[in-house]
Structure formats: C-alpha cells, structure tokens
Short mmCIF file of C-alpha atoms in Angstrom, two decimals:
data_model
loop_
_atom_site.label_atom_id
_atom_site.label_comp_id
_atom_site.label_asym_id
_atom_site.label_seq_id
_atom_site.Cartn_x
_atom_site.Cartn_y
_atom_site.Cartn_z
CA MET A 1 0.01 0.13 0.12
CA LYS A 2 1.22 3.46 -0.97
CA VAL A 3 0.37 6.29 1.76
CA LEU A 4 0.60 9.87 1.09
CA PHE A 5 1.31 12.18 4.43
CA THR A 6 0.80 15.58 4.14
CA SER A 7 1.38 18.77 6.39
CA TRP A 8 1.84 22.30 6.11
CA ALA A 9 5.39 23.43 7.00
CA TRP A 10 5.10 23.59 10.54
CA PRO A 11 7.13 20.74 11.91
CA THR A 12 5.01 20.95 15.20
CA HIS A 13 2.31 19.76 12.91
CA TYR A 14 4.24 17.11 11.18
CA TYR A 15 6.06 15.34 13.81
CA PRO A 16 2.63 13.76 15.66
CA MET A 17 2.41 11.68 12.31
CA VAL A 18 6.09 10.46 12.13
CA PRO A 19 5.68 7.41 14.16
CA LEU A 20 2.73 6.08 12.36
CA ALA A 21 4.64 6.72 9.14
CA TRP A 22 7.73 4.57 10.39
CA ALA A 23 5.15 2.18 11.78
CA LEU A 24 3.60 1.84 8.06
CA ARG A 25 7.01 1.09 6.76
CA ALA A 26 7.87 -1.11 9.07
CA SER A 27 5.24 -3.09 7.67
CA GLY A 28 6.04 -2.79 4.46
CA HIS A 29 4.24 -0.08 3.06
CA GLU A 30 5.52 2.56 0.85
CA VAL A 31 5.59 6.06 2.57
CA ARG A 32 6.01 9.54 1.06
CA VAL A 33 5.83 13.02 2.82
CA ALA A 34 4.51 15.97 0.80
CA GLY A 35 4.67 19.47 2.02
CA THR A 36 5.98 22.76 0.84
CA PRO A 37 9.77 23.44 0.50
CA ALA A 38 10.15 24.67 3.95
CA LEU A 39 8.98 21.34 5.17
CA ALA A 40 11.40 19.02 3.54
CA ALA A 41 14.36 19.40 5.94
CA ALA A 42 11.92 18.39 8.79
CA ALA A 43 10.65 15.39 6.88
CA THR A 44 13.79 13.96 6.03
CA GLY A 45 15.66 14.84 9.11
CA CYS A 46 13.37 11.79 10.58
CA GLY A 47 14.22 9.75 8.29
CA LEU A 48 11.38 9.84 5.99
CA PRO A 49 11.28 10.30 1.86
CA ALA A 50 10.01 13.53 1.03
CA VAL A 51 8.80 15.42 -1.91
CA ALA A 52 8.99 19.42 -1.77
CA LEU A 53 5.76 20.93 -3.77
CA GLY A 54 4.11 24.36 -4.36
CA HIS A 55 5.40 27.38 -2.72
CA ASP A 56 6.10 29.11 0.44
CA GLY A 57 4.34 32.28 0.01
CA VAL A 58 2.36 32.53 3.45
CA ASP A 59 3.90 34.01 6.66
CA ALA A 60 1.67 31.87 8.69
CA LEU A 61 3.35 33.00 12.07
CA ALA A 62 3.01 36.80 11.07
CA ARG A 63 -0.78 36.11 10.06
CA ILE A 64 -1.53 34.65 13.38
CA ARG A 65 0.36 37.34 15.47
CA THR A 66 -2.17 39.60 13.87
CA TYR A 67 -4.96 37.73 15.51
CA ILE A 68 -4.28 38.88 18.95
CA PRO A 69 -6.31 42.18 20.00
CA GLY A 70 -4.74 45.31 19.50
CA ARG A 71 -2.05 43.87 16.83
CA GLY A 72 -3.87 43.51 13.47
CA PRO A 73 -7.06 44.83 11.63
CA ALA A 74 -10.73 43.77 13.11
CA PRO A 75 -12.45 41.39 11.15
CA ALA A 76 -14.71 42.85 8.78
CA ALA A 77 -17.95 43.57 9.73
CA GLY A 78 -20.22 40.73 9.28
CA ASP A 79 -17.59 38.32 8.89
CA ARG A 80 -18.72 35.29 10.92
CA ARG A 81 -15.78 33.26 9.80
CA PRO A 82 -12.77 32.30 12.21
CA ARG A 83 -9.90 34.08 10.72
CA ALA A 84 -7.81 30.72 10.94
CA LEU A 85 -10.22 29.10 8.49
CA GLY A 86 -9.28 31.57 5.61
CA LEU A 87 -5.61 31.06 6.42
CA PHE A 88 -5.83 27.52 6.28
CA ALA A 89 -7.59 27.69 2.83
CA GLU A 90 -4.49 30.07 1.80
CA LEU A 91 -2.25 27.63 2.94
CA ALA A 92 -3.72 24.98 1.01
CA ALA A 93 -3.51 26.91 -2.19
CA THR A 94 -0.10 27.01 -1.84
CA ILE A 95 0.37 23.34 -2.32
CA ALA A 96 -3.05 22.19 -3.87
CA ASP A 97 -2.37 22.16 -7.49
CA ASP A 98 0.97 20.52 -7.35
CA LEU A 99 -0.11 17.90 -4.37
CA VAL A 100 -3.24 16.73 -6.89
CA SER A 101 -0.68 16.51 -9.91
CA HIS A 102 2.02 14.41 -7.80
CA ALA A 103 -0.88 11.94 -6.09
CA ARG A 104 -2.18 11.48 -9.68
CA ARG A 105 1.34 10.44 -10.87
CA TRP A 106 2.46 8.53 -7.90
CA ARG A 107 -1.12 6.95 -7.18
CA PRO A 108 -1.28 6.83 -3.18
CA ASP A 109 -3.98 4.23 -1.77
CA LEU A 110 -4.11 6.71 1.37
CA VAL A 111 -3.63 10.13 2.23
CA VAL A 112 -2.70 10.96 5.88
CA PHE A 113 -3.20 14.47 7.12
CA GLU A 114 -2.70 16.67 10.04
CA PRO A 115 -5.99 18.83 10.79
CA THR A 116 -5.33 22.37 9.10
CA GLU A 117 -3.79 20.83 6.07
CA TYR A 118 -6.76 21.14 3.90
CA ALA A 119 -5.04 20.13 0.92
CA GLY A 120 -4.61 16.62 2.03
CA PRO A 121 -8.37 15.95 1.90
CA LEU A 122 -8.97 17.70 -1.15
CA ALA A 123 -6.26 15.78 -3.11
CA ALA A 124 -7.76 12.60 -1.71
CA ALA A 125 -11.19 13.66 -2.85
CA VAL A 126 -9.98 14.55 -6.49
CA LEU A 127 -8.44 10.78 -6.56
CA GLY A 128 -11.42 9.29 -4.85
CA ILE A 129 -9.31 7.56 -2.24
CA PRO A 130 -9.85 7.52 1.66
CA ALA A 131 -8.05 10.22 3.74
CA ALA A 132 -7.15 9.55 7.19
CA ARG A 133 -6.96 12.65 9.60
CA PHE A 134 -4.24 12.58 12.40
CA PRO A 135 -4.84 15.35 15.26
CA TRP A 136 -1.86 16.02 17.20
CA GLY A 137 -3.65 15.69 20.56
CA PRO A 138 -7.01 16.83 22.03
CA ASP A 139 -8.89 17.25 18.74
CA LEU A 140 -9.15 21.10 19.30
CA MET A 141 -9.80 21.76 15.47
CA TYR A 142 -13.03 19.82 15.09
CA ARG A 143 -15.99 21.59 15.24
CA ALA A 144 -19.27 20.53 13.79
CA ALA A 145 -20.67 23.72 13.70
CA LEU A 146 -17.84 25.13 11.40
CA ALA A 147 -18.35 22.58 8.76
CA ASP A 148 -20.43 25.27 6.51
CA LEU A 149 -17.71 27.73 6.89
CA GLU A 150 -14.96 25.43 5.98
CA GLN A 151 -16.87 24.60 2.57
CA GLU A 152 -17.23 28.14 1.99
CA VAL A 153 -13.24 28.88 2.57
CA MET A 154 -12.31 25.94 0.34
CA ALA A 155 -14.98 26.70 -2.29
CA PRO A 156 -12.59 28.48 -4.99
CA LEU A 157 -9.78 25.38 -4.59
CA CYS A 158 -12.69 22.73 -5.04
CA ALA A 159 -14.18 24.33 -7.94
CA ARG A 160 -10.93 24.73 -9.63
CA HIS A 161 -10.52 20.85 -9.12
CA GLY A 162 -13.94 19.73 -10.40
CA LEU A 163 -15.43 18.96 -6.68
CA ASP A 164 -18.65 20.66 -5.21
CA GLY A 165 -16.98 20.52 -1.84
CA VAL A 166 -14.66 18.53 0.45
CA ASP A 167 -14.98 16.75 3.92
CA LEU A 168 -12.17 18.28 5.79
CA HIS A 169 -12.67 15.87 8.45
CA GLY A 170 -11.70 13.09 6.03
CA THR A 171 -12.97 9.18 5.98
CA VAL A 172 -11.64 8.69 9.70
CA THR A 173 -9.82 10.27 12.30
CA ILE A 174 -6.75 8.50 13.60
CA ASP A 175 -6.82 9.64 17.22
CA PRO A 176 -3.74 9.49 19.26
CA CYS A 177 -5.35 10.91 22.46
CA PRO A 178 -6.83 9.16 25.36
CA PRO A 179 -10.54 9.31 25.82
CA SER A 180 -10.19 11.07 29.29
CA MET A 181 -8.22 13.96 27.62
CA GLN A 182 -10.14 14.25 24.16
CA SER A 183 -12.60 17.17 23.88
CA ALA A 184 -16.31 16.12 24.49
CA GLU A 185 -17.29 17.22 21.05
CA ALA A 186 -15.01 15.15 19.48
CA LEU A 187 -16.22 12.01 21.46
CA ALA A 188 -20.02 13.21 20.91
CA PRO A 189 -22.32 10.68 19.07
CA GLY A 190 -22.51 10.87 15.61
CA GLY A 191 -19.19 12.43 15.04
CA VAL A 192 -16.41 11.42 12.86
CA PRO A 193 -15.12 8.19 12.89
CA ARG A 194 -12.22 7.49 14.94
CA VAL A 195 -9.61 4.94 15.27
CA PRO A 196 -7.91 5.20 18.53
CA VAL A 197 -4.04 4.44 18.56
CA ARG A 198 -1.37 4.46 21.29
CA TYR A 199 0.28 8.19 21.72
CA VAL A 200 4.20 7.89 20.67
CA PRO A 201 6.16 11.20 21.12
CA CYS A 202 8.48 12.70 18.11
CA ASN A 203 10.43 15.89 18.37
CA GLY A 204 12.45 15.21 15.64
CA PRO A 205 16.41 14.30 15.40
CA GLY A 206 18.88 15.73 17.94
CA THR A 207 21.78 14.99 19.73
CA VAL A 208 22.20 13.65 23.59
CA ALA A 209 24.88 15.02 25.52
CA ASP A 210 27.14 12.75 27.45
CA PRO A 211 26.37 13.22 31.35
CA GLN A 212 29.82 11.86 32.12
CA ALA A 213 31.42 14.77 30.12
CA SER A 214 30.14 17.30 32.16
CA ARG A 215 30.65 15.60 35.89
CA PRO A 216 33.52 16.76 38.02
CA ALA A 217 36.37 14.07 38.16
CA HIS A 218 35.95 13.45 42.09
CA SER A 219 32.06 14.11 42.06
CA SER A 220 30.15 12.12 44.42
CA PRO A 221 27.52 9.72 42.75
CA ARG A 222 23.98 10.01 43.89
CA THR A 223 22.33 7.31 45.44
CA ASN A 224 18.73 6.69 46.48
CA SER A 225 17.55 4.22 49.40
CA SER A 226 14.57 2.42 50.07
CA SER A 227 13.22 -0.13 52.37
CA VAL A 228 13.58 -3.39 50.70
CA ARG A 229 12.77 -6.72 52.87
CA SER A 230 12.45 -10.25 52.21
CA SER A 231 9.22 -11.56 52.90
CA ALA A 232 10.39 -14.99 54.18
CA SER A 233 12.85 -13.70 56.85
CA ASN A 234 11.95 -10.04 57.02
CA THR A 235 15.27 -8.91 56.71
CA THR A 236 17.40 -6.91 54.17
CA PRO A 237 18.28 -9.41 51.43
CA PRO A 238 22.04 -9.90 50.75
CA ALA A 239 22.05 -8.55 47.65
CA VAL A 240 20.98 -5.09 48.79
CA ARG A 241 23.40 -5.31 51.71
CA ASN A 242 26.30 -6.25 49.28
CA ARG A 243 24.99 -3.37 46.69
CA SER A 244 24.72 -0.72 49.76
CA GLY A 245 28.18 -1.67 50.90
CA SER A 246 29.86 -1.25 47.68
CA LEU A 247 29.02 2.43 47.43
CA THR A 248 30.71 3.20 50.75
CA ASN A 249 33.87 4.32 49.80
CA LYS A 250 35.71 7.62 49.21
CA HIS A 251 34.16 8.78 46.56
CA ALA A 252 30.43 8.13 47.54
CA ARG A 253 28.11 9.43 50.18
CA ALA A 254 26.18 6.86 51.50
CA PRO A 255 22.68 7.07 53.22
CA SER A 256 22.35 7.18 56.86
CA SER A 257 20.38 4.04 56.89
CA ILE A 258 19.14 1.53 54.98
CA THR A 259 16.48 -0.54 56.33
#
C-alpha cells in the first residue's frame, strides 16, 4: 500500500504523524511525505522520503500574530468566519495544485493529513481515495458547527479541481489522544469515525549530551535508598546489603541508614 502524508510547513504539525509513518514502513508499506519546501528538512530529518511541492508564500506566523487583539485589523463587519479558516485555505492553495498532480502520478492508496492541512483531503477527494485525519492531541480543531464555513473558504479550490465540496474531516480520524483527555465534542455521538492509537512522541532528530562529560572528576554519585525486606525472613536481602556496601567508599556519600 502507498501512503501519502501531508502537512503544512510547521514541524510541530508534522512530527506527531512520524511514528505512524514509520510503523507503516516497518510493516512493508511505501510512505512518502508531501509538503512545501520549508517542510522538507523536517521530513527527511526524521528519515522519511519527502517531496517538496508548491511554494512557501504565506507567512503563517506573522498572520497568526495579527489575531492578537490590538496587533492587527479587526474582522470585517458581518464576517462570521474564524480568521484561521481563511489562513488554512490560503496555505492549502500554496500546495494543492502540485499535490493533486503528484498524487495522480504516484497513485497513493491513502492520504494521511494533519487537521489544518486542507490540501490533503482535497487531493484524496480528487483521486477518490480515503483520507485519514491525524490530530496532534486533543482534537480542538474539530467543530461540527464550522463545517459550512470550512466549505465556504475551500469553495474556490474545490471548483478549480472539479469538486462540489470536500470533507475536511476525512474518511476517518486516527486519534492518539486518550478518551479521558479528548474534547467532549470530538467524542459526541454522531461525530467523525475515530480509530484510537497509542500516542508515541516524536520531536525530530537531535543529539544527546554525554552526562559523564560534564561531571567533575571526583564528584559523588547520588544514591537513592528505599526499604526492601525479604518476605521470608523480614531482613534486608544479601544482594541489597552487598550493593549498599559497595557504595561506601571515599567517592560515595552513603545513606545514613538502609532498612
């Protein structure tokens, strides 16, 4: 099976999907990550093949900063759409045409997308294949009441690709959030179908410092003591006595008592 993952170029939106992508690869499936050029380094840095599509013509961070009261223009009178929806549609427009063209050539069997990457379900709808939505945690982007407004902002892109509309919730939601932490609306009856998966963290590649390198030559190791007794004799087991005894040397600070 071929699986196409897509996210807009914020690594924090992409990283939660990486463990699923690797699980699919480990199971023998072919995986590819599609995003604008700014996402390519994050995608390949996690060891996954990536294709750079579209362009990075929208400064999402600058736009979001204008949503803070006093830092940007107020919404137009009568405009009831959350401004973020318009931003997500603009981000989709930077990649949608190239994503659809690439998907037609590569022919994936499934598209996996993060909730604010509207081009993913659009491409899946054009090809007539399933689209799986992958939220980053609690599904705060799921709002049933916004469905009509989402269709409104996506109408130009849908028309350009011969669609009457697109379900931005996809065919199914792959949900890494425990039900006890999930939003009530996301779990309400009649909502989008959900497949629960175990959450696996991913923060991208990095290096780990050697803790020994920064430790002074004669620093004392830290120890932790607890009460351990044999159930048969109610005495400290020999292995524990030997272990605690081995720490009482000039370089160790032994606990005052071990019971």
